[in-house]
Each structure stands twice: as C-alpha cells, then as structure tokens.
CSV table of N, CA and C in Angstrom, one decimal:
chain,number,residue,atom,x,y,z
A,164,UNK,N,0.8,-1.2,0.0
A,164,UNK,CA,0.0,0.0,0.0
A,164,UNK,C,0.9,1.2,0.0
A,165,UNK,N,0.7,1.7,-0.8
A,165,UNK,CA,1.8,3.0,-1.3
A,165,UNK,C,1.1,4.5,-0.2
A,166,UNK,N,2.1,5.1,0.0
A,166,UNK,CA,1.8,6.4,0.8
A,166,UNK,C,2.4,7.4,-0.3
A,167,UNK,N,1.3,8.4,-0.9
A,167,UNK,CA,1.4,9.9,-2.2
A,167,UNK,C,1.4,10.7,-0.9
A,168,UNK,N,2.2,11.3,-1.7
A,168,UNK,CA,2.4,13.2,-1.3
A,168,UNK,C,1.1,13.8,-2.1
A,169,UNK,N,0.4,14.8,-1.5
A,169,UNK,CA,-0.8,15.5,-2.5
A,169,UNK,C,-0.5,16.8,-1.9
A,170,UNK,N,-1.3,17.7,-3.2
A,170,UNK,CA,-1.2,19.2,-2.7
A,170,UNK,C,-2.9,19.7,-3.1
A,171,UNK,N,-3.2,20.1,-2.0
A,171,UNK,CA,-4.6,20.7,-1.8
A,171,UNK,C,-4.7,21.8,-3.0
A,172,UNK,N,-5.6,21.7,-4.0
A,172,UNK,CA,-5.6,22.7,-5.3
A,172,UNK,C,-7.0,24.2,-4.4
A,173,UNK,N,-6.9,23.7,-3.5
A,173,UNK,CA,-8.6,25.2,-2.9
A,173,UNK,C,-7.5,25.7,-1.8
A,174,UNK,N,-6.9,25.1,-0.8
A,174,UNK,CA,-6.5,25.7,0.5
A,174,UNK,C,-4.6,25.5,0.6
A,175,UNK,N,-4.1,24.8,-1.1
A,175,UNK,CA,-2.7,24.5,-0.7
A,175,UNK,C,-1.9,23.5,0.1
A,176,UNK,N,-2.5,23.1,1.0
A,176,UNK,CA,-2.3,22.3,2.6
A,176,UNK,C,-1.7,21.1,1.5
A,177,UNK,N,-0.2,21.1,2.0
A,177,UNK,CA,0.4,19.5,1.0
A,177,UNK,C,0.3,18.3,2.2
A,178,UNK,N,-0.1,17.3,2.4
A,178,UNK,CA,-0.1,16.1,3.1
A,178,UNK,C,0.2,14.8,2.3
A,179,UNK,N,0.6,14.1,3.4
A,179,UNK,CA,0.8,12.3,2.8
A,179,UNK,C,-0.9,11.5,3.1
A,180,UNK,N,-0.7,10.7,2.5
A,180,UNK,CA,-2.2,9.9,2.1
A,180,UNK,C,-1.9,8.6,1.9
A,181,UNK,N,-2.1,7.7,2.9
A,181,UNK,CA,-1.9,5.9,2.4
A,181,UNK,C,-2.9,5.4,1.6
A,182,UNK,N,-2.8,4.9,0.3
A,182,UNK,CA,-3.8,4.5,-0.2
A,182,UNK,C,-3.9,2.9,0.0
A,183,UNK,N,-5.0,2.5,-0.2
A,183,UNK,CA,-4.9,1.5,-0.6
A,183,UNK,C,-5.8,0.6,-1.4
A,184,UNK,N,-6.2,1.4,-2.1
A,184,UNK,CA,-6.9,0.8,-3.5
A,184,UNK,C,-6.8,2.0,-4.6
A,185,UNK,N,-7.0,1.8,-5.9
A,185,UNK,CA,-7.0,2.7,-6.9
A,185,UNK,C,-8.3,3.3,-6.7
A,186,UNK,N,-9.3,3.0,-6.4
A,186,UNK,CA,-10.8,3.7,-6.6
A,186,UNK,C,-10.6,4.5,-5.1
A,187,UNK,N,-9.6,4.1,-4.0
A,187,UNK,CA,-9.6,4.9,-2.5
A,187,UNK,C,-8.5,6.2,-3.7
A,188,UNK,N,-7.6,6.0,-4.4
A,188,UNK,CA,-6.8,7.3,-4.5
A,188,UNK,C,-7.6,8.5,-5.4
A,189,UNK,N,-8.8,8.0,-6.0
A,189,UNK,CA,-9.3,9.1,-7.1
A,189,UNK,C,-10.2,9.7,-5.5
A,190,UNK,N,-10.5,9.3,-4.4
A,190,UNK,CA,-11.2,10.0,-3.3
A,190,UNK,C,-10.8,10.6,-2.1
A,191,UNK,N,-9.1,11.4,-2.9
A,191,UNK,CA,-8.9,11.7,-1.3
A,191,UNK,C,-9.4,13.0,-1.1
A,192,UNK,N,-9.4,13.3,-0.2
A,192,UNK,CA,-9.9,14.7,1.0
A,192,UNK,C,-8.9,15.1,1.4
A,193,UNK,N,-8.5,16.4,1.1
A,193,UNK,CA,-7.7,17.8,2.1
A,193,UNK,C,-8.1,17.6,3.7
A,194,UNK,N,-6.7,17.0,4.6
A,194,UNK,CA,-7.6,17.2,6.0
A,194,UNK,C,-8.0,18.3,6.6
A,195,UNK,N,-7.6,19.6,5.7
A,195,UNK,CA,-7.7,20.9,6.0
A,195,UNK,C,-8.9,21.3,6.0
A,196,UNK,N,-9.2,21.4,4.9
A,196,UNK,CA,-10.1,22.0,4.1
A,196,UNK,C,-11.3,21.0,3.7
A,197,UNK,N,-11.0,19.7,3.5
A,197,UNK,CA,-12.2,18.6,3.1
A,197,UNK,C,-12.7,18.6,1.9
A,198,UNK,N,-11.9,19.5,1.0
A,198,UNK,CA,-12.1,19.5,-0.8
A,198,UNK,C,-11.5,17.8,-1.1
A,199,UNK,N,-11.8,17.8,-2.4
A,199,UNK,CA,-11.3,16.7,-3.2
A,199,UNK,C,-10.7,16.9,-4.3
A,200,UNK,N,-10.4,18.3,-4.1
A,200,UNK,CA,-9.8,19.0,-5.2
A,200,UNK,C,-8.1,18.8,-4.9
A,201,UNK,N,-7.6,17.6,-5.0
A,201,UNK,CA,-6.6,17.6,-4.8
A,201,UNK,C,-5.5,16.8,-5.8
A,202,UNK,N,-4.0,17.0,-5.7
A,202,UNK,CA,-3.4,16.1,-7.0
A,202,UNK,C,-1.9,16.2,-6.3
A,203,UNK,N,-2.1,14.7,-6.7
A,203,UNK,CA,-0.3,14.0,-6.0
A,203,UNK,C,0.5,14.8,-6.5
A,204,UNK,N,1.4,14.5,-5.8
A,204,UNK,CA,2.7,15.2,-6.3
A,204,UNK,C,3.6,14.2,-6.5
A,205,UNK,N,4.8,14.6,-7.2
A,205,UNK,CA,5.8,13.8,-7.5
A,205,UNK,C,6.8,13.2,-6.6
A,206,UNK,N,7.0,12.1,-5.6
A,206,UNK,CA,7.7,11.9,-4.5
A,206,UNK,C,9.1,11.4,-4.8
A,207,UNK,N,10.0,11.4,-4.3
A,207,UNK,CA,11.4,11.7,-4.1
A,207,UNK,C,11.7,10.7,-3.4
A,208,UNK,N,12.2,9.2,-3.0
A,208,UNK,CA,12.7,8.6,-2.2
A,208,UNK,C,13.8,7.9,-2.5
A,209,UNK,N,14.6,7.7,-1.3
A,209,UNK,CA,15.8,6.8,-1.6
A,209,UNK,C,15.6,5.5,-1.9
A,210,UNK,N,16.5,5.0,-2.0
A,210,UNK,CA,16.9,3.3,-2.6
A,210,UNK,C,18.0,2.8,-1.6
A,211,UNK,N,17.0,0.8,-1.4
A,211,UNK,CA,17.8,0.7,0.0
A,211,UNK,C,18.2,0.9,1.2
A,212,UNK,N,18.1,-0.2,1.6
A,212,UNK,CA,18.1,0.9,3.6
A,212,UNK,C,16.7,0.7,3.6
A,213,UNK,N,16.8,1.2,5.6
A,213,UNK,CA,15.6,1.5,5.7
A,213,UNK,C,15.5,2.6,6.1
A,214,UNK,N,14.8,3.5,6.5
A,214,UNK,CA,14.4,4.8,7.1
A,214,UNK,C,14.8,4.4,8.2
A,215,UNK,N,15.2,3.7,9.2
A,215,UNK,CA,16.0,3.6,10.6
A,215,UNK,C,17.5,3.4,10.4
A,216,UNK,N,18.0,3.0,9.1
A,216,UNK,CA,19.5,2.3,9.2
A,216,UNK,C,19.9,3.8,8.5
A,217,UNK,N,19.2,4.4,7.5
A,217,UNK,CA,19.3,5.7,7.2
A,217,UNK,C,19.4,6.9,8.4
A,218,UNK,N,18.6,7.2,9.3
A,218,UNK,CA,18.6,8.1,10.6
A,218,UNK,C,19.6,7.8,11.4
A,219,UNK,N,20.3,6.2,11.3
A,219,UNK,CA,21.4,5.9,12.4
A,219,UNK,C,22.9,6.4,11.3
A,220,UNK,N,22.7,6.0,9.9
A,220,UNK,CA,23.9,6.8,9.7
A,220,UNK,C,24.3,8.6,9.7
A,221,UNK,N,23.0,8.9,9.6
A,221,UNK,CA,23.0,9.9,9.4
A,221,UNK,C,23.5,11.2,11.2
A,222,UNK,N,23.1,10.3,12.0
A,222,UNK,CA,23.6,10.4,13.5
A,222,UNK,C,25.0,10.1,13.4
A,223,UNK,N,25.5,9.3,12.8
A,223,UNK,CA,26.7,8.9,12.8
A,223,UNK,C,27.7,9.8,12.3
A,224,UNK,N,26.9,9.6,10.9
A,224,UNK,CA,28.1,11.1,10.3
A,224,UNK,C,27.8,12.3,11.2
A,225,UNK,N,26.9,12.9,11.5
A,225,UNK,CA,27.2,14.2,12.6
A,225,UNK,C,27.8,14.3,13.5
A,226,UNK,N,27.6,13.2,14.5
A,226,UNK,CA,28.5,12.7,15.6
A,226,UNK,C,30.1,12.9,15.4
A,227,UNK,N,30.7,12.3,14.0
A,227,UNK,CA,31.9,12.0,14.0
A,227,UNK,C,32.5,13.1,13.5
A,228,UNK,N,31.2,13.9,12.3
A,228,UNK,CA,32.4,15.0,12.6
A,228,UNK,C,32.2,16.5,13.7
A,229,UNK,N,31.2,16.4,14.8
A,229,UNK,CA,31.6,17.2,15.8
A,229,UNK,C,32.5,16.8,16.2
A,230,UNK,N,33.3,15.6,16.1
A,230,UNK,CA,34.3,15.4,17.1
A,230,UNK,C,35.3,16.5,17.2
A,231,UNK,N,36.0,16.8,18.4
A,231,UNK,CA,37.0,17.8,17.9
A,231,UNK,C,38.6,16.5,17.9
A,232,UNK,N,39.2,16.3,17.7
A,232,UNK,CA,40.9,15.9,17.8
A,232,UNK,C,41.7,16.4,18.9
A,233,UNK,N,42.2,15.7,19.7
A,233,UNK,CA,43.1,16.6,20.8
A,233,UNK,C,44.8,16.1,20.5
C-alpha cells in the first residue's frame, strides 16, 4: 500500500495519504479543508536501507564529525 504526497488545489495544505486501493486514490480529501480538489505530487525517495539504518547513519556522520581531535 503505497503512501502519495498530494497538494490541496482550494487551500494548498500539502499532506501524505496511504492509499490502498486505486478507486480509494481518485477520493482523497484535504484534512484541511475537506475538498477533493486535490493532486499528488511527485515523491522523491531513496533506494535501500531503511528509514532507521538511514537516521542511524545519518547520526553517525554528525556525531563524527563534531568530534574535535586533541
């Protein structure tokens, strides 16, 4: 079940939306506003990994280079 990015076309408001059927994605609703005037957007994601092994490297590289050297 895939999760779209959409952008509210009446009030703007962009949110994520889990669909899970093709006839649920032509009905989503603005939680803002409650239009249906709305249209995915094009989403951006990485390859591989997960969203946790990703956040722990990403901790990691920061960590290592605050270090100072003495």
């Amino acid at each position: 079940m895939p999760i779209y990015e959409y952008r509210c076309q009446a009030c703007g408001e962009e949110f994520e939306k889990l669909v899970r059927s093709s006839a649920e994605a032509d009905q989503v609703e603005c939680p803002r506003c409650h239009q249906v005037r709305v249209k995915r957007r094009l989403s951006l994601f990485g390859l591989g990994g997960s969203a946790r092994s990703g956040e722990a490297s990403l901790a990691s590289a920061t960590d290592s280079s605050c270090a100072t050297s003495t």
